[in-house]
Amino acid sequence: MKKIYRLLNLECANCAAKMERAIKKIDGVNNATVSFMTSRLTIDAEDSRFDEIIEQCQKAIKKFERDCTIVK
Amino acid sequence: MTAFTLSKKEKRVLVRIIVSLVLFFAVLITDKTVCLADISPMGFYLPFILYLTVYIIIGYDIVIKAVRNIISLNPLDENFLMLVATVGAFTLAIIRGVKGEKTEGFDEACAVLLFYQVGEFFQRYATGKSRSSISSLMDIRPDYANVLRNGETKEVFPEEVSIGEVIVINPGEKIPLDGVIIRGSTSLDTKALTGETIPYDACEGQKVLSGSINLTSIIEVRVIKEFYDSTVSKILELVENAADKKSRAEGFITRFAAIYTPIVVGLAVALAIIPGIITGFWSVWVYRSLNFLVVSCPCALVISIPLTFFMGIGTLSKNYILVKGSVYLEALNKADTFVFDKTGTITKGEFAVDRIVPESKRDEILRYAAIAERGSSHPIAKAILNESINVDNSYSIENKAGYGVLATKENDTILCGSYSLMKLYNIECEADDSIDTVIYVAKNNRYVGKIYVRDKIKEESKESIDDLKNLGAKAVLLSGDKNEIVKKVAESVGISHYQGELLPKDKATEIENIIKSKKNGGKVCFIGDGINDAPVLMQADIGISMGGIGSDAAIEASDIVLMKDDLSTLPLAKRIAKRTVAIVKENLIFALGIKALILILSAIGIANMWMAVFGDVGVAILCILNALRVGKSK
């Protein structure tokens, strides 16, 4: 399933790049893009575990920018 | 136009920066003139405390973030590096002070943080500004719809309206969803979708697109597409997604940033320890390695490159050019061959009367032809009827399929059609083998004259092709039409490589051949009206569809959509693409060059922390300013 989420408080471009790399490594994620300019996360991941994967993405994001949240 | 204003949080940061700047310079100037350490009984502790105050005001959030990151075992980011560099500088200065040497380093540490905060603030400001310039495009998004339910008009969100429901659009309102008019007729402003300033008249049975503005009269429209599928949403989605499709340059800096920081930090550590062990001059080398840490963040590149592409995409969309990804901007920059479809792209795609022979009988000929062609929807008939005002409708019309039309009234007969029609009725006239379509007109069995009808070349075609050639590109013309016609059209717009009588699949093959024969890495574009050109659009390196904003197939199959039915947007697109990529290259070379220079100068001891901070923050600011220059492209 492919979905696009808005990200709040994404302020550091370097962090966006690091987040993208970390999210791509999550098990079940086929592809992901974090766009700093549009503050969006585009993610293509396994349907069956999608919600769980999104939770993991949120955790990964928080590691780099504490205040950054995925808007569900 | 949505204005960009600072949030409360940002305003607080700005206040902190200003206060710290003022305090900093106060302390700095005092210290440099009077040397506080010497005049105070506390010795160097006085300047230390003063500078520390400035440091805390400007830098407390960085310290907190850095410490948090250390605790969460994810330390390696700018906050940590800033912390280490500045604490290191403070420590060195204190050590010197304790030893009785002149304390230097307090001012640098504060300056580093100050400059860093200013730079971060500026980066956020620039990003916010360019994000909001794209969102001014979002102004075309409609926010409500008046839906007719149970005999009542209700105002709802456009997303809530289903296919088949009827919406009411008053004059002055935006059309919220794609639909068909079922009651009323009006004029529409389609400027947001097509760049067209002339209003578009629409009546019952005609399609209207979301994003246009209803001008004159109230209309009722049956919805044919849901909001997410309607034209305006498709356009906005395209623009938003475009920034996500990263270019090769952006891919490069992401990979580069991943290795750059660890390498520089590693070098910094090595620089701090190894020469220290060898020479024993620890403080000198530690100081130099601190400089390394300051320059170790590739922020200038990581921010300015995507920003440049973003500005490029935004500038293009302001000029009614939609690009599906930054990667196509790069490709367009490299495009040196433009393959054009003929009908509808180079030509208007509709017949028009070119000339009438004999010119002296023009009015008479047109009058007779109009009588015969009245009511016909054939493109040629339309061309003739366009030239006429009051058409006599007292004649009865008989269609002779394949030949033309016979119009009769009492004792008058008018014949209007091809040469074969004339021969059929034994009317004496000369055959004309012009490549244009010729309509012969006869009245009462006497030949009167002939009308030349042709598909007119768009006014801007020649100039646009010339523009492209001036930009170093080559133009090619492909068409399914007769070779003689294609040759004439090609020659009149200045295209030397052309081919006619091609089936759609032949066009795709031809493009494939052109691509195969390329050796220099130049990209091949195909420009068509999109409707029947899907396979050809996909075969080309860049598929460009023109003026077909209402056609889903066009938007799906192409990489770049020219919303305006105007060829001159093509050289404009190329110019914007060129400028964007040029600025990206400038930023790359500038940022990398300065960073390398400062690293070298730091290692040999010439650069101090001020220069290092400039190498980080100053370069970032300059690169961002440079990126904003894309917006000035024309």
XYZ file of C-alpha atoms in Angstrom:
706
model
C 0.000 0.000 0.000
C 1.271 3.427 -0.870
C 0.350 6.430 1.250
C 1.417 10.019 1.662
C 1.598 11.698 5.071
C 2.251 15.273 6.054
C 5.037 15.877 8.565
C 4.842 18.594 11.188
C 7.902 20.422 12.519
C 10.347 19.051 10.009
C 13.036 21.688 10.237
C 16.349 20.161 9.364
C 17.134 19.043 5.832
C 19.923 16.752 6.967
C 17.551 15.069 9.403
C 15.065 14.502 6.591
C 17.734 12.625 4.675
C 18.680 10.567 7.714
C 15.027 9.759 8.432
C 14.545 8.575 4.891
C 17.505 6.233 5.135
C 16.318 4.865 8.479
C 12.751 4.328 7.295
C 13.888 2.528 4.174
C 15.654 0.027 6.416
C 12.487 -0.854 8.362
C 11.314 -4.377 7.678
C 8.270 -4.360 5.394
C 9.014 -1.038 3.762
C 9.335 -1.338 -0.015
C 10.195 2.263 -0.658
C 10.046 5.593 1.137
C 10.780 9.255 0.452
C 10.997 12.068 2.942
C 10.748 15.399 1.201
C 12.073 18.258 3.260
C 10.721 20.906 0.925
C 7.124 19.687 0.959
C 7.227 18.234 4.518
C 5.879 14.907 3.312
C 6.549 11.246 3.873
C 5.680 9.007 0.943
C 5.761 5.363 1.922
C 5.111 2.081 0.125
C 4.885 -0.796 2.591
C 3.284 -4.172 3.276
C -0.510 -3.933 3.558
C -0.832 -6.458 6.369
C 1.496 -4.681 8.780
C 0.968 -1.154 7.559
C -0.152 0.503 10.806
C 2.607 -1.143 12.779
C 5.158 -0.001 10.204
C 3.899 3.576 10.438
C 4.404 3.434 14.222
C 7.970 2.335 13.643
C 8.436 5.192 11.195
C 7.244 7.648 13.834
C 9.785 6.251 16.284
C 12.565 6.516 13.728
C 11.585 10.093 12.954
C 11.558 11.081 16.609
C 15.113 9.885 16.968
C 16.292 12.587 14.598
C 13.851 15.375 15.320
C 12.058 15.105 18.610
C 9.140 17.355 17.702
C 8.509 15.980 14.252
C 5.243 14.069 13.937
C 3.410 12.198 11.215
C -0.061 13.653 10.643
C -2.455 10.717 10.445
C -1.398 35.027 -2.315
C -0.783 33.474 1.071
C 1.611 35.697 2.955
C 4.496 34.229 4.874
C 4.721 35.444 8.443
C 6.879 34.272 11.310
C 5.329 31.968 13.840
C 5.382 32.860 17.540
C 8.189 30.404 18.067
C 10.232 31.961 15.315
C 9.621 35.455 16.648
C 11.018 34.359 20.018
C 14.109 33.009 18.310
C 14.556 36.274 16.474
C 14.361 38.211 19.746
C 16.957 35.949 21.313
C 19.251 36.434 18.357
C 18.972 40.203 18.483
C 19.492 40.363 22.235
C 22.504 38.064 22.046
C 23.973 40.030 19.161
C 23.714 43.262 21.076
C 25.163 41.793 24.252
C 27.882 39.995 22.345
C 29.118 43.081 20.593
C 28.913 45.061 23.815
C 31.131 42.568 25.593
C 33.413 42.092 22.611
C 34.075 45.759 22.065
C 34.594 46.382 25.741
C 36.966 43.489 26.034
C 38.979 44.434 22.989
C 39.368 48.014 24.050
C 39.870 47.622 27.753
C 40.896 43.986 28.124
C 38.549 42.992 30.908
C 40.789 40.252 32.185
C 43.450 42.733 33.046
C 41.355 45.380 34.730
C 39.149 43.122 36.795
C 40.064 41.629 40.143
C 38.541 38.334 39.019
C 40.971 38.156 36.177
C 39.825 36.258 33.169
C 36.739 35.021 35.011
C 34.979 38.297 34.215
C 35.044 37.994 30.452
C 34.354 34.286 30.934
C 31.122 34.933 32.795
C 30.019 37.661 30.418
C 30.642 35.562 27.369
C 29.065 32.584 29.085
C 25.895 34.626 29.571
C 25.737 35.433 25.890
C 26.470 31.809 25.124
C 23.617 30.579 27.272
C 21.096 33.031 25.865
C 21.861 32.163 22.301
C 22.735 28.546 22.670
C 20.761 26.887 25.474
C 18.492 25.004 23.106
C 21.430 23.620 21.178
C 23.050 22.366 24.365
C 19.823 20.734 25.484
C 19.258 19.059 22.114
C 22.845 17.826 22.002
C 22.656 16.322 25.479
C 19.319 14.655 24.685
C 20.803 13.154 21.555
C 23.765 11.791 23.472
C 21.399 10.147 25.935
C 19.322 8.594 23.157
C 22.589 7.256 21.741
C 22.218 9.200 18.553
C 24.746 11.933 19.017
C 26.240 12.685 15.640
C 24.414 15.779 14.486
C 25.101 19.487 14.236
C 24.001 20.207 17.799
C 26.575 17.823 19.187
C 29.296 19.155 16.940
C 28.501 22.733 17.889
C 28.506 21.758 21.541
C 31.855 20.033 21.369
C 33.426 22.798 19.305
C 32.256 25.603 21.545
C 32.822 23.835 24.872
C 36.216 22.906 23.553
C 36.961 26.531 22.729
C 35.776 27.693 26.127
C 37.840 25.016 27.845
C 40.978 25.883 25.930
C 40.532 29.527 26.795
C 40.042 28.726 30.470
C 43.124 26.530 30.470
C 45.103 29.375 28.972
C 43.650 31.729 31.543
C 44.596 29.426 34.376
C 48.105 29.192 33.019
C 48.250 32.968 32.970
C 48.258 33.295 29.214
C 46.025 35.617 27.303
C 42.580 34.108 27.081
C 41.332 33.810 23.590
C 38.477 31.747 22.440
C 35.506 32.968 24.451
C 34.535 35.391 21.740
C 34.999 32.818 19.037
C 32.878 30.249 20.791
C 30.033 32.726 21.189
C 30.434 33.944 17.657
C 30.201 30.401 16.387
C 26.918 29.819 18.131
C 25.545 33.205 17.191
C 26.409 32.846 13.573
C 25.075 29.293 13.598
C 21.728 30.377 15.046
C 21.444 33.202 12.562
C 22.137 30.754 9.775
C 19.563 28.260 11.011
C 16.998 30.999 11.357
C 17.667 32.170 7.843
C 17.423 28.652 6.479
C 14.059 28.132 8.131
C 12.886 31.494 6.859
C 13.945 30.793 3.279
C 12.411 27.325 3.339
C 9.169 28.690 4.742
C 9.082 31.391 2.130
C 9.590 29.100 -0.797
C 7.133 26.588 0.619
C 4.533 29.328 0.766
C 5.275 30.463 -2.773
C 4.310 27.016 -3.969
C 1.242 27.136 -1.803
C 0.092 30.270 -3.563
C -0.495 27.842 -6.389
C -2.732 26.063 -3.910
C -4.997 29.100 -4.061
C -6.661 27.519 -7.043
C -7.965 24.827 -4.711
C -11.711 25.243 -4.172
C -12.836 24.890 -0.559
C -16.547 24.351 -0.869
C -19.298 23.156 -3.148
C -23.024 23.955 -3.234
C -24.689 20.603 -3.653
C -28.387 20.148 -4.477
C -29.828 17.545 -2.184
C -33.521 16.944 -1.531
C -34.407 20.123 -3.330
C -32.128 22.226 -1.109
C -28.751 23.762 -1.761
C -26.226 22.846 0.909
C -22.691 24.093 1.295
C -20.302 21.196 1.836
C -16.654 20.325 1.394
C -15.903 19.376 -2.212
C -14.685 15.988 -0.996
C -18.193 15.188 0.208
C -19.837 15.335 -3.213
C -20.351 12.087 -5.112
C -20.387 11.382 -8.825
C -23.832 12.028 -10.297
C -24.832 14.657 -7.760
C -25.757 18.112 -8.946
C -23.903 21.177 -7.789
C -24.816 24.815 -8.239
C -22.149 27.348 -9.125
C -22.878 31.036 -8.803
C -21.105 33.792 -10.714
C -17.788 34.595 -9.079
C -17.359 31.148 -7.533
C -14.692 28.582 -8.329
C -15.875 25.425 -10.033
C -15.150 22.815 -7.351
C -15.443 19.569 -9.326
C -15.258 18.345 -12.909
C -18.715 17.989 -14.386
C -21.195 18.548 -17.206
C -23.569 21.509 -17.331
C -27.170 20.379 -17.108
C -28.782 23.777 -16.797
C -27.701 27.236 -17.792
C -24.872 28.638 -19.845
C -22.095 30.954 -18.841
C -18.591 32.255 -19.443
C -15.689 30.725 -17.580
C -12.275 32.042 -16.625
C -9.915 29.145 -17.260
C -6.746 31.105 -16.605
C -5.619 28.903 -13.715
C -5.756 25.822 -15.928
C -4.778 27.054 -19.358
C -3.293 30.506 -18.957
C -5.970 31.609 -21.407
C -7.221 35.124 -20.733
C -10.149 34.952 -23.139
C -13.208 33.590 -21.326
C -14.502 30.219 -22.392
C -18.208 30.013 -23.166
C -19.935 26.870 -22.043
C -23.539 25.767 -22.337
C -25.700 22.769 -21.513
C -24.058 19.477 -22.266
C -20.542 20.866 -22.137
C -17.855 19.832 -19.732
C -16.465 22.214 -17.140
C -13.265 21.693 -15.174
C -12.566 22.328 -11.507
C -10.241 25.243 -11.003
C -11.992 27.489 -13.505
C -14.003 30.416 -12.243
C -17.621 30.958 -13.186
C -17.990 34.459 -14.523
C -21.427 35.445 -15.722
C -24.376 33.191 -14.948
C -25.475 30.610 -12.454
C -25.160 27.019 -13.696
C -26.138 23.570 -12.468
C -23.546 20.908 -13.057
C -23.705 17.132 -12.784
C -20.508 15.905 -11.167
C -18.503 13.388 -13.187
C -15.381 13.115 -11.055
C -14.827 13.041 -7.334
C -12.713 15.765 -5.809
C -9.472 13.800 -5.585
C -9.873 12.894 -9.263
C -10.874 16.326 -10.511
C -8.563 18.433 -12.609
C -7.525 20.897 -9.928
C -6.577 18.146 -7.488
C -4.607 16.365 -10.185
C -2.605 19.486 -10.936
C -1.842 20.213 -7.283
C -0.903 16.607 -6.644
C 1.412 16.688 -9.612
C 3.234 19.743 -8.308
C 3.496 18.379 -4.765
C 4.720 15.014 -5.939
C 7.225 16.619 -8.243
C 9.398 17.720 -5.354
C 9.416 14.176 -4.010
C 10.800 12.675 -7.206
C 14.413 13.377 -6.440
C 16.864 14.378 -9.097
C 20.231 12.757 -9.555
C 21.868 15.746 -7.946
C 19.735 15.357 -4.837
C 20.472 11.645 -4.721
C 24.152 12.459 -4.880
C 24.152 14.888 -1.977
C 22.130 12.521 0.204
C 24.764 9.846 -0.305
C 27.542 12.415 0.009
C 26.181 13.812 3.268
C 26.075 10.321 4.707
C 29.798 9.834 4.264
C 31.042 13.406 4.527
C 30.172 13.983 8.167
C 31.728 10.796 9.584
C 34.872 11.332 7.524
C 35.371 14.902 8.654
C 34.653 14.043 12.263
C 37.089 11.151 12.015
C 39.693 13.511 10.577
C 38.963 15.944 13.374
C 39.607 13.323 16.015
C 42.770 12.229 14.254
C 43.888 15.814 13.967
C 43.290 16.371 17.653
C 45.147 13.341 18.854
C 47.944 12.376 16.489
C 49.856 15.607 16.016
C 49.332 16.259 19.710
C 51.064 13.021 20.579
C 53.885 13.759 18.200
C 54.531 17.382 19.049
C 53.041 17.785 22.493
C 51.339 21.018 21.413
C 47.943 19.687 22.346
C 45.963 22.879 22.540
C 47.019 24.053 19.121
C 45.955 20.880 17.416
C 42.795 20.411 19.428
C 41.813 23.922 18.472
C 42.393 23.154 14.819
C 40.388 19.988 15.022
C 37.512 21.947 16.551
C 37.417 23.965 13.383
C 36.988 20.732 11.486
C 33.953 19.912 13.554
C 32.366 23.232 12.758
C 32.737 22.727 9.025
C 31.702 19.113 9.149
C 28.033 19.692 8.475
C 27.078 19.624 4.788
C 23.958 21.653 5.497
C 24.627 24.188 2.779
C 24.297 21.518 0.156
C 21.609 19.450 1.808
C 19.312 22.447 1.976
C 20.179 24.519 -1.034
C 20.083 21.815 -3.689
C 16.531 20.611 -3.008
C 15.538 24.223 -2.528
C 16.885 25.099 -5.962
C 14.925 22.318 -7.616
C 11.859 23.274 -5.629
C 12.153 26.848 -6.861
C 12.560 25.495 -10.379
C 9.372 23.456 -10.125
C 7.521 26.400 -8.613
C 8.715 28.849 -11.261
C 7.680 26.439 -13.981
C 4.216 25.964 -12.526
C 3.750 29.731 -12.323
C 4.362 29.731 -16.082
C 1.783 27.011 -16.612
C 4.343 24.279 -17.060
C 3.887 21.178 -14.902
C 6.893 18.971 -14.366
C 6.422 15.587 -12.781
C 9.759 15.486 -11.030
C 13.038 17.284 -10.467
C 14.620 14.501 -12.457
C 12.819 15.816 -15.552
C 14.231 19.267 -14.928
C 17.678 17.746 -15.158
C 16.694 15.837 -18.284
C 15.179 18.921 -19.940
C 18.414 20.763 -19.302
C 20.208 18.047 -21.257
C 17.568 17.904 -24.002
C 19.021 18.677 -27.411
C 16.458 17.078 -29.709
C 12.806 18.084 -29.812
C 10.500 15.871 -31.844
C 7.187 17.504 -32.687
C 3.875 16.082 -33.685
C 2.340 18.143 -36.484
C -1.397 18.447 -36.132
C -2.471 20.284 -33.048
C 1.097 20.923 -31.930
C 2.839 22.912 -34.669
C -0.463 23.585 -36.407
C -3.692 24.700 -34.824
C -5.400 21.392 -35.510
C -8.355 23.022 -37.152
C -8.933 24.028 -40.734
C -9.176 27.660 -41.726
C -9.791 29.393 -45.021
C -6.421 30.327 -46.429
C -7.282 32.017 -49.701
C -9.975 32.211 -52.350
C -9.505 32.199 -56.125
C -10.458 34.479 -57.765
C -10.029 36.970 -54.958
C -12.393 39.391 -56.682
C -15.339 37.068 -56.239
C -14.475 36.226 -52.638
C -17.747 37.305 -51.029
C -19.852 35.578 -53.650
C -17.940 32.317 -53.398
C -18.051 32.290 -49.628
C -21.761 33.046 -49.615
C -22.565 30.120 -51.888
C -20.258 27.762 -50.015
C -21.761 28.749 -46.675
C -25.257 28.045 -47.944
C -24.162 24.568 -48.949
C -22.177 23.822 -45.801
C -24.767 25.165 -43.387
C -25.382 22.809 -40.505
C -22.443 20.567 -41.283
C -20.003 19.833 -38.475
C -17.222 18.737 -40.808
C -13.988 20.631 -40.020
C -13.878 22.058 -43.520
C -17.466 23.254 -43.257
C -16.617 24.892 -39.948
C -13.723 26.718 -41.561
C -16.004 28.108 -44.247
C -18.826 28.981 -41.875
C -16.352 30.832 -39.654
C -15.941 33.350 -42.428
C -19.647 33.960 -42.873
C -22.178 35.885 -40.858
C -25.727 35.660 -42.209
C -26.147 32.350 -43.936
C -29.154 32.007 -46.200
C -31.025 28.991 -44.917
C -33.747 28.798 -47.531
C -31.961 26.185 -49.600
C -32.424 22.460 -49.148
C -29.233 20.531 -48.720
C -28.338 17.176 -50.208
C -25.148 15.485 -49.123
C -23.214 13.612 -51.772
C -20.925 11.440 -49.697
C -17.386 11.502 -51.006
C -18.081 14.374 -53.396
C -19.585 17.298 -51.552
C -22.933 19.045 -51.187
C -25.765 20.029 -53.526
C -27.943 22.922 -52.379
C -31.160 23.728 -54.239
C -33.867 26.375 -54.063
C -36.525 26.837 -56.723
C -34.400 27.288 -59.858
C -31.041 27.790 -58.218
C -28.480 25.085 -57.592
C -25.217 25.408 -55.782
C -22.497 22.795 -55.874
C -19.773 22.803 -53.246
C -17.171 20.091 -52.937
C -14.175 18.353 -54.466
C -13.024 18.310 -58.075
C -14.814 15.011 -58.535
C -18.104 16.750 -57.722
C -17.482 19.217 -60.506
C -16.710 16.427 -62.929
C -19.802 14.560 -61.833
C -21.974 17.482 -62.892
C -19.866 18.213 -65.957
C -18.772 21.599 -64.797
C -15.772 22.964 -66.598
C -12.902 23.952 -64.406
C -9.249 23.272 -63.859
C -8.039 20.685 -61.437
C -5.727 22.032 -58.810
C -3.127 19.711 -57.359
C -2.214 21.914 -54.461
C -1.351 20.145 -51.269
C -4.004 22.215 -49.511
C -7.565 21.028 -49.478
C -9.451 22.739 -52.302
C -13.205 23.275 -52.298
C -14.767 24.031 -55.672
C -17.925 26.131 -55.878
C -20.356 26.250 -58.799
C -23.723 27.964 -59.218
C -26.316 27.004 -61.739
C -23.839 24.759 -63.484
C -21.275 27.487 -63.876
C -17.948 27.324 -62.073
C -17.559 30.311 -59.763
C -14.354 29.778 -57.874
C -12.436 27.730 -55.328
C -11.575 27.950 -51.659
C -8.210 26.839 -50.258
C -8.514 25.472 -46.757
C -5.604 24.524 -44.620
C -4.648 23.702 -41.091
C -2.918 26.894 -40.056
C 0.457 26.908 -38.422
C 0.347 28.462 -34.985
C 1.687 32.017 -34.931
C 4.271 31.259 -32.306
C 5.568 28.069 -33.941
C 8.422 29.479 -36.009
C 9.664 31.743 -33.257
C 9.553 28.970 -30.679
C 11.508 26.636 -32.946
C 14.057 29.389 -33.551
C 14.314 29.929 -29.803
C 14.981 26.254 -29.267
C 17.641 26.257 -31.956
C 19.289 29.224 -30.287
C 19.399 27.188 -27.107
C 21.392 24.593 -29.010
C 18.656 22.118 -29.816
C 17.548 20.358 -32.961
C 13.924 20.079 -34.097
C 12.255 17.134 -35.829
C 8.741 16.892 -37.274
C 6.778 13.641 -37.419
C 3.284 13.252 -38.793
C 0.782 10.838 -40.222
C -0.138 13.360 -42.889
C 0.937 13.438 -46.550
C 4.643 13.981 -47.150
C 4.108 17.126 -49.235
C 2.099 18.798 -46.506
C 4.597 17.812 -43.822
C 7.443 19.142 -45.975
C 5.712 22.483 -46.425
C 4.966 22.849 -42.735
C 8.491 21.823 -41.735
C 10.067 24.305 -44.101
C 7.906 27.181 -42.983
C 8.884 26.742 -39.346
C 12.520 25.955 -39.991
C 12.639 22.221 -39.328
C 14.999 20.334 -41.608
C 14.448 16.794 -40.392
C 10.875 15.645 -41.002
C 8.882 12.601 -41.914
C 5.288 12.142 -42.972
C 2.884 9.261 -43.549
C 3.797 7.659 -40.247
C 1.500 5.401 -38.283
C 1.527 5.965 -34.527
C 3.713 2.932 -33.966
C 6.119 4.180 -36.636
C 6.473 7.401 -34.701
C 7.498 5.435 -31.622
C 10.035 3.476 -33.668
C 11.412 6.669 -35.156
C 11.961 8.117 -31.682
C 13.654 4.929 -30.604
C 16.001 5.248 -33.571
C 16.809 8.836 -32.761
C 17.607 7.894 -29.170
C 19.764 4.971 -30.260
C 21.779 7.126 -32.603
C 22.665 9.570 -29.849
C 26.186 9.444 -28.601
C 26.559 12.538 -26.503
C 24.023 11.899 -23.771
C 21.604 14.492 -25.036
C 17.990 13.785 -24.249
C 15.166 13.402 -26.763
C 11.787 15.025 -26.133
C 8.514 14.365 -27.877
C 5.840 17.045 -27.926
C 2.289 16.166 -28.842
C -1.268 16.932 -27.848
C -1.245 13.787 -25.813
C -4.509 12.280 -26.855
C -3.327 9.632 -29.290
C 0.338 9.889 -28.533
C 0.665 7.837 -25.357
C 3.106 5.203 -26.671
C 5.255 7.838 -28.335
C 5.279 10.000 -25.217
C 6.510 7.081 -23.187
C 9.184 6.105 -25.693
C 10.862 9.499 -25.603
C 13.285 10.470 -22.826
C 10.895 13.272 -21.992
C 7.256 13.114 -23.051
C 5.698 16.584 -23.246
C 1.989 17.030 -23.783
C 0.491 20.339 -24.738
C -2.752 22.078 -23.904
C -4.557 18.927 -22.922
C -5.202 19.731 -19.313
C -8.635 18.188 -19.560
C -7.291 14.913 -20.861
C -6.301 12.349 -18.249
C -4.457 10.276 -20.810
C -2.227 13.215 -21.655
C -1.312 13.908 -18.038
C -0.749 10.222 -17.281
C 1.523 9.459 -20.191
C 3.654 12.579 -20.203
C 6.479 13.782 -17.996
C 5.923 17.464 -18.588
C 2.526 19.065 -19.195
C 2.308 22.415 -20.967
C -0.988 23.738 -19.678
C -1.097 26.551 -22.199
C -1.791 25.765 -25.814
C 1.256 27.856 -26.675
C 4.514 26.496 -28.068
C 6.537 29.385 -26.689
C 6.286 27.830 -23.228
C 8.632 25.122 -24.479
C 11.785 27.222 -24.903
C 10.814 28.956 -21.662
C 10.739 25.603 -19.893
C 14.169 24.763 -21.257
C 15.570 28.088 -20.114
C 14.215 27.624 -16.594
C 15.569 24.078 -16.491
C 18.985 25.265 -17.657
C 19.086 27.991 -15.045
C 18.029 25.661 -12.261
C 20.712 23.115 -13.055
C 23.307 25.858 -13.505
C 22.549 27.240 -10.047
C 22.709 23.739 -8.577
C 26.167 23.297 -10.084
C 27.251 26.713 -8.844
C 26.147 25.848 -5.323
C 27.830 22.459 -5.412
C 31.167 23.826 -6.548
C 31.027 26.834 -4.253
C 30.039 24.932 -1.119
C 32.412 22.017 -1.615
C 35.217 24.295 -2.666
C 34.958 26.594 0.327
C 34.588 23.729 2.753
C 37.659 21.995 1.357
C 39.612 25.234 1.514
C 38.659 25.861 5.114
C 39.508 22.308 6.096
C 42.968 22.716 4.630
C 43.473 26.150 6.156
C 42.301 24.848 9.527
C 44.689 21.952 9.397
C 47.664 24.182 8.773
C 46.498 26.696 11.326
C 45.618 29.709 9.215
C 41.860 29.554 9.621
C 40.286 30.392 12.949
C 36.806 29.620 14.165
C 35.264 32.683 12.573
C 36.290 31.417 9.163
C 35.131 27.936 10.013
C 31.714 29.215 10.947
C 31.530 31.176 7.742
C 32.484 28.015 5.911
C 29.453 26.386 7.386
C 26.774 28.982 7.909
C 27.857 31.717 5.538
C 28.146 29.311 2.656
C 24.705 27.917 3.443
C 23.194 31.392 3.408
C 24.864 32.274 0.131
C 23.771 29.013 -1.472
C 20.194 29.598 -0.368
C 20.206 33.129 -1.724
C 21.579 31.762 -4.961
C 18.833 29.150 -5.074
C 16.175 31.836 -4.763
C 17.516 33.372 -7.974
C 15.744 30.662 -9.941
C 12.540 32.547 -9.310
C 13.778 35.324 -11.548
C 13.988 33.117 -14.627
C 12.089 34.165 -17.707
